[in-house]
Coordinates of C-alpha atoms in Angstrom, one line a residue:
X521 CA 74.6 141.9 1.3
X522 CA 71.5 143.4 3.4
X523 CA 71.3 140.1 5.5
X524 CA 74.5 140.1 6.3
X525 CA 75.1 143.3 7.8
X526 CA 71.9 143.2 9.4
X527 CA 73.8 139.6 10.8
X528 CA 76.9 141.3 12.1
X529 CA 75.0 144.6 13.3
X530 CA 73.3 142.1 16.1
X531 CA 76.0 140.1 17.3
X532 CA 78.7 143.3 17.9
X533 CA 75.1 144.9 20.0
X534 CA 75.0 141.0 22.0
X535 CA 78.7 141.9 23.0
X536 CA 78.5 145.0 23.9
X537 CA 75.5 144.1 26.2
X538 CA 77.1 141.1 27.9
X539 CA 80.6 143.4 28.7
X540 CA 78.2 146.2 30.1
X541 CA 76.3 143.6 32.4
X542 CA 79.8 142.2 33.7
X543 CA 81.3 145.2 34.5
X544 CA 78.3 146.1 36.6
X545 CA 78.7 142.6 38.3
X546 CA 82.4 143.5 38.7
X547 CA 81.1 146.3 40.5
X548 CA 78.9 145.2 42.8
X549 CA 81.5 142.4 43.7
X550 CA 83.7 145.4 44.5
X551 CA 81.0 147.2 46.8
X552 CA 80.2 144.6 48.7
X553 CA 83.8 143.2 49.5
X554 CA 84.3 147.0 50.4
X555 CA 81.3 147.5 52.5
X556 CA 82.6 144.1 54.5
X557 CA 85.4 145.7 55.0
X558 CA 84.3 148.7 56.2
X559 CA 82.0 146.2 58.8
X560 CA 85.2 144.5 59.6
X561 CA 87.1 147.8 60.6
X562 CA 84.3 148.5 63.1
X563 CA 85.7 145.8 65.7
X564 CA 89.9 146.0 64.4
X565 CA 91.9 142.1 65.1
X566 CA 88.5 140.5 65.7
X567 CA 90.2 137.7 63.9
X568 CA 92.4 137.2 67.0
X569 CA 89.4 137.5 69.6
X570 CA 88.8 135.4 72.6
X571 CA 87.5 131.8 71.6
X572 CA 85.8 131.2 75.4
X573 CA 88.6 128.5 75.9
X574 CA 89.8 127.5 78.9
X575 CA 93.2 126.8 78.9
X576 CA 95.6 125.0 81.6
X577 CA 99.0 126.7 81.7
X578 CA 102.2 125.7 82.6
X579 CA 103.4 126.2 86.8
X580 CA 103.5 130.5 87.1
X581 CA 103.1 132.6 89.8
X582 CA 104.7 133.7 92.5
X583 CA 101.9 134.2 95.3
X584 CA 100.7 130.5 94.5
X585 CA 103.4 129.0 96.8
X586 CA 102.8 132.0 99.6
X587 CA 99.5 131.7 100.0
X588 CA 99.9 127.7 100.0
X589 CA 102.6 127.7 102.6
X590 CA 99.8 130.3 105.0
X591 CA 97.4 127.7 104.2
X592 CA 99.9 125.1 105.5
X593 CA 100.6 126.8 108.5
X594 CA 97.1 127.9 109.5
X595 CA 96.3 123.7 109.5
X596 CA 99.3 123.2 111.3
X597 CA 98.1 125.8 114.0
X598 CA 94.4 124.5 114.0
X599 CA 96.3 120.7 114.3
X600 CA 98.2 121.9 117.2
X601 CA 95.4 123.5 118.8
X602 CA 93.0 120.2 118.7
X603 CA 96.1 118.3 120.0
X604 CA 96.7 120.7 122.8
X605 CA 92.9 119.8 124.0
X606 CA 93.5 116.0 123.6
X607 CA 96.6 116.2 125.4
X608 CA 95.4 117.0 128.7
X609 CA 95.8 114.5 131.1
X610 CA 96.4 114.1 135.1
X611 CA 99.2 115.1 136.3
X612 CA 101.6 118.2 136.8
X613 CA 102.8 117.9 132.6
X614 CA 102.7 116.5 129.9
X615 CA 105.4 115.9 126.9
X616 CA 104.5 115.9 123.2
X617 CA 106.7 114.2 120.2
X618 CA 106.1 115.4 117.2
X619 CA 106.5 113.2 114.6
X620 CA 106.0 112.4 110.2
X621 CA 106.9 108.8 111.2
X622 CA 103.7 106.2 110.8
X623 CA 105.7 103.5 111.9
X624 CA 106.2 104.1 115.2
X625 CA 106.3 100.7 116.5
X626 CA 108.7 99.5 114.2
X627 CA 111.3 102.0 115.0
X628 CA 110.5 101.5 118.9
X629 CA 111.0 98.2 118.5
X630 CA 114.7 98.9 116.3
X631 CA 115.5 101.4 119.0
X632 CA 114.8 98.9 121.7
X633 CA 116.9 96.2 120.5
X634 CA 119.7 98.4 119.5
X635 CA 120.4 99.6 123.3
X636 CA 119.7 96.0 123.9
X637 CA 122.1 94.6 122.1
X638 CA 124.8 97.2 123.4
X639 CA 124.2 96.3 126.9
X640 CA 124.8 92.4 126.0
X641 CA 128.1 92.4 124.0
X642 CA 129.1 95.2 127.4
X643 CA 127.9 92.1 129.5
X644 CA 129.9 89.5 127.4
X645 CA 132.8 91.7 127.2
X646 CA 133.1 92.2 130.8
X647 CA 132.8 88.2 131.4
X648 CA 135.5 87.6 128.6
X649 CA 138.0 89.9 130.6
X650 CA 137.6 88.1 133.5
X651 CA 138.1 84.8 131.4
X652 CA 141.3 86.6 129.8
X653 CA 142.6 87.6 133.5
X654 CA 142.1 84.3 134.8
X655 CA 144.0 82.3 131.3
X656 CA 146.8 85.0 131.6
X657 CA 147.2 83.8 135.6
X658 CA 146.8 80.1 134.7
X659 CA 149.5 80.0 132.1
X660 CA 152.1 81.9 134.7
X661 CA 151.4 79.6 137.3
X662 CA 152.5 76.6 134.4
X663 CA 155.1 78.6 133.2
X664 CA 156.7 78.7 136.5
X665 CA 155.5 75.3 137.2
X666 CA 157.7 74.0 134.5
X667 CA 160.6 76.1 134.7
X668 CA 161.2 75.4 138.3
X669 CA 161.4 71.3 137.3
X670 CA 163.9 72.0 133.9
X671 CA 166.7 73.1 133.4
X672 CA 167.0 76.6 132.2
X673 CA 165.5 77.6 128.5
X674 CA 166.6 79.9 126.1
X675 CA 165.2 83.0 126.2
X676 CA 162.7 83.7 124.2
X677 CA 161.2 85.4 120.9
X678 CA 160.4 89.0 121.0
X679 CA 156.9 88.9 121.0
X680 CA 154.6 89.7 118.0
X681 CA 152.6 92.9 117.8
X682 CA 149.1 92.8 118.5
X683 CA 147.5 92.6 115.9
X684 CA 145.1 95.7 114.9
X685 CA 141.3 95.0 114.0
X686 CA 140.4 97.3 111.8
X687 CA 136.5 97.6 110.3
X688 CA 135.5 99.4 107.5
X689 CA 131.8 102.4 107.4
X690 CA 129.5 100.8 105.4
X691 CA 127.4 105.3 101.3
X692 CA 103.4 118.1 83.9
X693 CA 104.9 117.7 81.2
X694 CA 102.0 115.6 79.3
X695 CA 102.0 117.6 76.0
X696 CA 98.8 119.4 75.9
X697 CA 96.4 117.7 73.2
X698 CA 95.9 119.4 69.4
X699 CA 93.6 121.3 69.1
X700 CA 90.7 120.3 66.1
X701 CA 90.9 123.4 63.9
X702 CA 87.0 124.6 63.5
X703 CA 86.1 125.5 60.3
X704 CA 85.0 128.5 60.1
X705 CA 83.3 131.1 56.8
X706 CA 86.1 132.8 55.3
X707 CA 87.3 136.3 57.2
X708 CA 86.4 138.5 54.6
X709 CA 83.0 137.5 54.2
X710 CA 79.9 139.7 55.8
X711 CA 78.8 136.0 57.8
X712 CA 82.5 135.5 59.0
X713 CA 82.6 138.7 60.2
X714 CA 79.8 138.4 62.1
X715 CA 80.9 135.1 63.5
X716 CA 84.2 137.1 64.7
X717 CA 82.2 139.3 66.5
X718 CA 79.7 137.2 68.4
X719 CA 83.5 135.2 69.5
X720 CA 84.4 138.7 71.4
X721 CA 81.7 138.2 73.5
X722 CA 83.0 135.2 75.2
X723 CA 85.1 135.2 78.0
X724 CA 88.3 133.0 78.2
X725 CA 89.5 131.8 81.6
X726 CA 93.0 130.5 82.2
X727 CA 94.2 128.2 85.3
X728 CA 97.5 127.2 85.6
X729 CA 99.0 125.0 88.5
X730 CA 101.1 126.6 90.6
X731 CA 104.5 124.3 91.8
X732 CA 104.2 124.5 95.6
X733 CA 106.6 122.6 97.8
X734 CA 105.4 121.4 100.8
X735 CA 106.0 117.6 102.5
X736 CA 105.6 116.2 106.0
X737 CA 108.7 117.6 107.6
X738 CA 107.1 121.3 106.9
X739 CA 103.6 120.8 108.6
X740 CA 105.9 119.1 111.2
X741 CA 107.6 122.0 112.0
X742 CA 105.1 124.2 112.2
X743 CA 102.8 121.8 114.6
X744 CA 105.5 121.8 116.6
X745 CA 106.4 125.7 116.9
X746 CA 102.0 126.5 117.1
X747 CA 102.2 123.5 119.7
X748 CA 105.1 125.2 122.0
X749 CA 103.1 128.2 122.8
X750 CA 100.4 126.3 124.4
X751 CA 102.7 124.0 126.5
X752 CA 103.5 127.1 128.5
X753 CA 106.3 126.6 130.7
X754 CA 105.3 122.9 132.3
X755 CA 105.0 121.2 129.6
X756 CA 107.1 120.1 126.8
X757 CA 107.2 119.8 123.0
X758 CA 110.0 117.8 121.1
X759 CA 110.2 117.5 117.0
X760 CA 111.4 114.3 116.1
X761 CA 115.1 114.0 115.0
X762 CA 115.4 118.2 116.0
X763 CA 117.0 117.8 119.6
X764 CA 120.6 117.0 120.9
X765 CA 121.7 114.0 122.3
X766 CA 121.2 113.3 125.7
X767 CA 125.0 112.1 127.1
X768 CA 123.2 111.5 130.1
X769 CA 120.7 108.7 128.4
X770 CA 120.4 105.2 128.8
X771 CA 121.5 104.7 125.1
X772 CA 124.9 106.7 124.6
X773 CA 125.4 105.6 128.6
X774 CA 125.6 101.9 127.2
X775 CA 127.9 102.9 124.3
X776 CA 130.3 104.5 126.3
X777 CA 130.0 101.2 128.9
X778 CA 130.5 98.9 125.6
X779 CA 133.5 101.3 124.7
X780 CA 135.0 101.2 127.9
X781 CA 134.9 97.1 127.7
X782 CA 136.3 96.8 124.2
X783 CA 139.4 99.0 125.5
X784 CA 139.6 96.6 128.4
X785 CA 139.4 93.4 126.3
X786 CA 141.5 94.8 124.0
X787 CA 144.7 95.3 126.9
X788 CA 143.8 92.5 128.1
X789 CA 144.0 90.4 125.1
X790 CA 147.0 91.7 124.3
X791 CA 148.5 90.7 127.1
X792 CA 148.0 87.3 127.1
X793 CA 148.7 87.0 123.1
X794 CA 152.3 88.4 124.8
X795 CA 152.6 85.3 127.4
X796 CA 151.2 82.9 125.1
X797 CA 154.1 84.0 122.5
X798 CA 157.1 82.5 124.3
X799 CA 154.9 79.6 125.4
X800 CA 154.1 78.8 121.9
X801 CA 157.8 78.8 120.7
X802 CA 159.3 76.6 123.2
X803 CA 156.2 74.1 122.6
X804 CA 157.2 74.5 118.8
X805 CA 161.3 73.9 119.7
X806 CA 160.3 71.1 122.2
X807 CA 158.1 69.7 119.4
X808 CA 161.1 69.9 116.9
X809 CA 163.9 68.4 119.5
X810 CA 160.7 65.7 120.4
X811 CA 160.8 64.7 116.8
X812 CA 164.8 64.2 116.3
X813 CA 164.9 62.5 119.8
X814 CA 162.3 60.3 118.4
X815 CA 164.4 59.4 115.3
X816 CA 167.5 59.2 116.6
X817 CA 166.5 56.3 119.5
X818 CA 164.3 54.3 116.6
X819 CA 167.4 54.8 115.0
X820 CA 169.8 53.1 117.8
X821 CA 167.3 50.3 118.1
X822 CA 167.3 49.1 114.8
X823 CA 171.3 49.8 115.0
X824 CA 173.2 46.1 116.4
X825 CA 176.2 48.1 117.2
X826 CA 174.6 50.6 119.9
X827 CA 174.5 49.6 123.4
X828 CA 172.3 49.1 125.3
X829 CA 172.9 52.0 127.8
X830 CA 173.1 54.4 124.4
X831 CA 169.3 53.5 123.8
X832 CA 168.4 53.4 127.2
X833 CA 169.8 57.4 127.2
X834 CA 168.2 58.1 124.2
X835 CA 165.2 57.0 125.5
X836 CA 164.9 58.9 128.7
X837 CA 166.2 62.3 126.6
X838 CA 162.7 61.4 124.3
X839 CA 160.6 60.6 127.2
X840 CA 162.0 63.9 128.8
X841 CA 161.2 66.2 125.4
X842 CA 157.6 64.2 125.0
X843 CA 157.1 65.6 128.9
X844 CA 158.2 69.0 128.4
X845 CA 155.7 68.9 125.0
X846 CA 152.7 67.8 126.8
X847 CA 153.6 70.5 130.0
X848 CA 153.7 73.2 127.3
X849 CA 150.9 71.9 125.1
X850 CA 148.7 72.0 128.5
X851 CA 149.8 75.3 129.6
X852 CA 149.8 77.7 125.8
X853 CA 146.2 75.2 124.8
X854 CA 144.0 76.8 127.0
X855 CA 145.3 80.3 126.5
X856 CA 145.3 80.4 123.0
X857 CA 141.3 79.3 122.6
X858 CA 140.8 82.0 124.7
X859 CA 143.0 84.4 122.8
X860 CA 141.0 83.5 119.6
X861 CA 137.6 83.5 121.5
X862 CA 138.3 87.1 122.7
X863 CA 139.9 88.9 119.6
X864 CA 136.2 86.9 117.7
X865 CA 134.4 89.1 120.0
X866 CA 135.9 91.9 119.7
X867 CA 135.5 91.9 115.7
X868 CA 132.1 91.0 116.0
X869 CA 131.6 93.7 118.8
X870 CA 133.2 96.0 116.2
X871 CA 130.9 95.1 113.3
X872 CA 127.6 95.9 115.7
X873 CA 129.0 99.4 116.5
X874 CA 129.5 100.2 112.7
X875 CA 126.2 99.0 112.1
X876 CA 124.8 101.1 114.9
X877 CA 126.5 104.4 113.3
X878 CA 126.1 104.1 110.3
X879 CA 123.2 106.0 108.8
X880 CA 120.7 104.4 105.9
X881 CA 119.0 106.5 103.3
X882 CA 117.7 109.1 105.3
X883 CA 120.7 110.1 106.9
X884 CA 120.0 108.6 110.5
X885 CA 121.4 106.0 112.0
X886 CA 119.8 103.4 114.2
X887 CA 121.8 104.8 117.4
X888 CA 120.2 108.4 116.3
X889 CA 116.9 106.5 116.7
X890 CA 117.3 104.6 119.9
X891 CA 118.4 107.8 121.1
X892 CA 115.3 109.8 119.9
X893 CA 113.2 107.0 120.9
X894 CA 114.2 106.4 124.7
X895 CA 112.4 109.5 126.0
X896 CA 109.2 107.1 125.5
X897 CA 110.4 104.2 128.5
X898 CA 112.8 106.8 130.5
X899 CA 111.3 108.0 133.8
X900 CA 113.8 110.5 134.5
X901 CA 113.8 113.8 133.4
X902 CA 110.8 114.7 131.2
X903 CA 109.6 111.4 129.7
X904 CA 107.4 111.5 126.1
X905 CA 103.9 111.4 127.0
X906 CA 102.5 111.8 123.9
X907 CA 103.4 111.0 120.2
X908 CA 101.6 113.4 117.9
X909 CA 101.9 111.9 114.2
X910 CA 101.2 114.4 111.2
X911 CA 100.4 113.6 107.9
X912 CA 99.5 116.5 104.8
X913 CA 97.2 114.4 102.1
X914 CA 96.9 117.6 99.5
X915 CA 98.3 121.0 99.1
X916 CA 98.1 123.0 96.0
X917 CA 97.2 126.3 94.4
X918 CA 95.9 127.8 91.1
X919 CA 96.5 131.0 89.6
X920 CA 93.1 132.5 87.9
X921 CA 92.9 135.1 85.0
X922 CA 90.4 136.3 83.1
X923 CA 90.0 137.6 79.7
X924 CA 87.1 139.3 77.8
X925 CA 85.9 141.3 75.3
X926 CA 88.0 144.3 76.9
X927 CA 90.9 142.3 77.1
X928 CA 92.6 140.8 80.0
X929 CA 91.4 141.4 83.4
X930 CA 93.6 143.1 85.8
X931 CA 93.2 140.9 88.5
X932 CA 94.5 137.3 89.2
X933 CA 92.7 135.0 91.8
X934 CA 94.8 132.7 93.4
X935 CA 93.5 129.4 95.2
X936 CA 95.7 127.8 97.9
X937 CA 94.2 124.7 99.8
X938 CA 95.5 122.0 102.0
X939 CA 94.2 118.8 104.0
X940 CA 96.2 116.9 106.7
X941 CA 95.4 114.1 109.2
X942 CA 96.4 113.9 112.8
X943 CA 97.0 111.4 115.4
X944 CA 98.1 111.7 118.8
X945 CA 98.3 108.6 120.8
X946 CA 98.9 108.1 125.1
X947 CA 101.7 106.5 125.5
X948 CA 100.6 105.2 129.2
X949 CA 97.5 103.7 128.1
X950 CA 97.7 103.6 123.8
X951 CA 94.5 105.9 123.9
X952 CA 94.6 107.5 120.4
X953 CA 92.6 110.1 119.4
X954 CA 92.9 112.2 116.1
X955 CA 91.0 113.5 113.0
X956 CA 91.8 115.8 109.7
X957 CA 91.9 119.5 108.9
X958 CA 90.9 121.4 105.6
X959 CA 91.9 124.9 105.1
X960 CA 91.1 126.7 101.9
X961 CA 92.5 130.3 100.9
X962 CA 92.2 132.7 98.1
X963 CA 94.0 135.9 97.5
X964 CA 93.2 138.5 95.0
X965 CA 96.0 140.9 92.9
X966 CA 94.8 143.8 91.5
X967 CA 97.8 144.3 88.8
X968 CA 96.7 147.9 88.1
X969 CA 97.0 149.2 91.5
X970 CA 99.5 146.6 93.3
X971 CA 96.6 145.9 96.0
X972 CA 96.6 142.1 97.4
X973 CA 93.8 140.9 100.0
X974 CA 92.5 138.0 100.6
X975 CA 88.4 137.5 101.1
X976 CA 87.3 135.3 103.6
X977 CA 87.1 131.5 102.3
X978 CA 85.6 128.3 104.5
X979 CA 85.8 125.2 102.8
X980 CA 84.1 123.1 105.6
X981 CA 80.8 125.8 106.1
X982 CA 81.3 127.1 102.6
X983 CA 80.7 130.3 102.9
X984 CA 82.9 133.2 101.5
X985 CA 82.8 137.1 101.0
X986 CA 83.9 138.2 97.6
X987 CA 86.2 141.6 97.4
X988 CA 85.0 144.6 95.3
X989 CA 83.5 143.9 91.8
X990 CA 86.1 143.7 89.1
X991 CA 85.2 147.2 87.1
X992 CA 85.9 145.6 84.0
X993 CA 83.3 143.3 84.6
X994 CA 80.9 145.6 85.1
X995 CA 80.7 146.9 82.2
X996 CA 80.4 143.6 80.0
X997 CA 76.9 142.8 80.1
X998 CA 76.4 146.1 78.2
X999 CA 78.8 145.7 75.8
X1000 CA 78.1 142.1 75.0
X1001 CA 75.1 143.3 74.2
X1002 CA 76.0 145.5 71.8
X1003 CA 78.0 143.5 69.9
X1004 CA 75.6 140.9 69.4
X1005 CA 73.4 143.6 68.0
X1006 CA 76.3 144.7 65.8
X1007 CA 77.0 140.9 64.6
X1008 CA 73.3 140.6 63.8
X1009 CA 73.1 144.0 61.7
X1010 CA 76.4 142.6 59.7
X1011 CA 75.1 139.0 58.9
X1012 CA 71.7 141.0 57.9
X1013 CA 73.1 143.1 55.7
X1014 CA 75.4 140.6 54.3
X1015 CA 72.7 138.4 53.5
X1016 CA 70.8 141.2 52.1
X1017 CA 73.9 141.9 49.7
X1018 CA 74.0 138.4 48.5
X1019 CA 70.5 138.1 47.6
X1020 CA 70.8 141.5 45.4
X1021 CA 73.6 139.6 43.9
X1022 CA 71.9 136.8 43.2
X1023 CA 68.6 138.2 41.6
X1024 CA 70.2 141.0 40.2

């Protein structure tokens, strides 16, 4: 009985022992998950702290497009003002076109051939109404030829109506990669904690593109107005396309000839379709009577009972309708060719006009370019000199914002930059002379205070002045500083607490 209490006595004291050492274990667990979190509560949403990314956001900003379109202009204005220089040449003035379009031979040459080919279907015209005029006074002359020798005719058909020739007009978003998730110690331990706050030290910066719209026509336009104030009062400036129509020029000059011909042709035409009307009936009676006249004397002749003197009449009635046939034939042959050669040429001189007016995918026409391009051969008035061809090859801009361990920075940066090429060629002598222009810009928003400036940028010497420091960034160096201290002191004493643990 002794041995067994004995027995029992030890195992309930090996119980108690082991419950008393793991409730202080409990304990400590508890202490040091509370003294992380009182570490943690020294820097509050440190799990949500800047990660020193930089990020590329989607198009934003309104000043992006401002401060590109200022760029824009300032490299039109520094284009114009080289241009200006190169444009000097002897004489009392000189006459600049302004113009996006590289192929300037090819539509000089389109232009040329379009007044071209006015001026030759006028020329053909005019011939054909002379041709017309002279068919119409042939066939009266055989007309009265004829009717003097036979016997009076019935009168004849109402003539057709002309017939009317009509012709028809030609009418980012690449999805931004995943992110690898970093593994990182768990946020409620001492070391995570410290990890957190080391993160707030870094600074995040965020660039996002800025849409800006900006194509040839623009830096065009604005060569062209900087380039007008230099011509003075002498000289001249003209942007292609953006001028009126000169009713004066050789081009519109020869439509209004080739107009004036087609109406002409046209009356003309007419009229003879209107003699060669009646003339074509009676050759198609005198055909018919020909015919019967022709069966009835084969007739007679193979008939023994017809006399003689009834075949010999027959006869002469068939040799008299075979006469009047071949008079007719001769006079309405002629005229008719002529009719159809005419009304061809007027459908074809048709088609060319339509093809002149109408316009292709631009919106311009190939008479709108002969017209813009004859100032370059004209010798009247004020005739192209010059043709100054622009060209941008990169505008842009990029909104800038920073963000720290204070938060975001109240100021955004943003970065406007263009290039462009330039060529201006002699049009006496195809001397060509050009180059390129950079121009770089930034402009600076202070979102606390509304103030916008822009410090003074040169891409080609690279040089710049910066505005006043950002105060917010003054003060970071300091308080980097301390929070690396304070991350250090936190992994310390979280190591410290884990050792206890451990050898406790």
């Amino acid at each position: 009985m002794t041995e067994t209490t004995n027995g029992a006595t030890t195992g309930a004291d090996e119980a108690k022992q082991l419950a008393a050492e793991l409730a202080v274990l409990e304990a400590r667990t508890k202490l040091t998950a509370a003294r992380t979190a009182a570490l943690s509560a020294l820097a509050p949403g440190v799990a949500g702290g800047s990660t020193g990314e930089v990020t590329v956001g989607a198009k934003a900003g309104t000043l992006g497009p401002l401060l590109a379109h200022q760029v824009v202009n300032e490299t039109a204005d520094a284009i114009a003002a080289a241009a200006a220089v190169a444009a000097k040449v002897p004489g009392p003035s000189w006459h600049v076109l302004v113009t996006t379009d590289a192929n300037l031979l090819t539509a000089d040459v389109q232009a040329t051939l379009s007044r071209t080919s006015l001026t030759e279907r006028s020329t053909e015209l005019a011939r054909l109404i002379e041709v017309v005029r002279t068919a119409a006074e042939t066939l009266r002359a055989a007309v009265d030829d004829y009717s003097r020798d036979e016997r009076p005719s019935p009168p004849p058909p109402a003539p057709p109506t002309a017939r009317d020739a009509t012709s028809a007009d030609a009418t980012q978003a690449a999805a931004p990669a995943e992110k690898a998730e970093a593994k990182e110690p768990p946020a409620g331990s001492a070391l995570g904690t410290a990890v957190q706050l080391v993160q707030l030290t870094a600074t995040d910066f965020s660039v996002s593109a800025v849409e800006v719209s900006a194509d040839s026509a623009l830096l065009a336009t604005l060569t062209a107005t900087a380039l007008g104030p230099r011509a003075g009062t002498e000289n001249r400036v003209t942007l292609d396309g953006f001028e009126v129509a000169r009713a004066a020029g050789p081009t519109l000059a020869a439509l209004r000839d080739l107009a004036g011909k087609v109406d002409g042709l046209t009356a003309e035409t007419l009229a003879l379709r209107q003699l060669v009307a009646p003339v074509a009936a009676e050759l198609a009676d005198r055909k018919a009577a020909a015919m019967s006249a022709q069966s009835a004397w084969a007739d007679a002749v193979a008939d023994k009972d017809v006399t003689a003197d009834r075949i010999e009449m027959l006869k002469a009635h068939l040799e008299r309708l075979t006469a009047e046939v071949a008079r007719r034939q001769a006079a309405v042959g002629p005229a008719q060719a002529v009719v159809d050669t005419a009304t061809a040429r007027l459908d074809a001189t048709r088609a060319v006009v339509v093809a002149l007016t109408t316009v292709d995918a631009a919106g311009i026409s190939p008479l709108a370019r002969a017209c813009a391009r004859e100032a370059l051969h004209t010798k009247d008035g004020h005739p192209v000199t010059h043709v100054l061809h622009v060209r941008p090859t990169q505008v842009g801009a990029d909104m800038v914002t920073r963000r720290s361990v204070l938060g975001s920075s109240g100021r955004v940066s943003y970065l406007g930059s263009a290039s462009a090429s330039w060529a201006l060629l002699r049009v006496a002598d195809g001397t060509l002379v050009g180059g390129a222009q950079h121009q770089a810009k930034q402009l600076v928003h202070d979102l606390s205070t509304g103030d916008v400036w822009r410090p003074a940028l040169d891409v080609v010497q690279q040089k710049h002045t910066s505005p006043t420091a950002d105060p917010q960034a003054a003060h970071e160096r300091q308080i980097r500083l301390a929070v690396l201290v304070l991350a250090f002191g936190v992994a310390a004493l979280g190591v410290v607490s884990a050792l206890r643990l451990v050898f406790s």
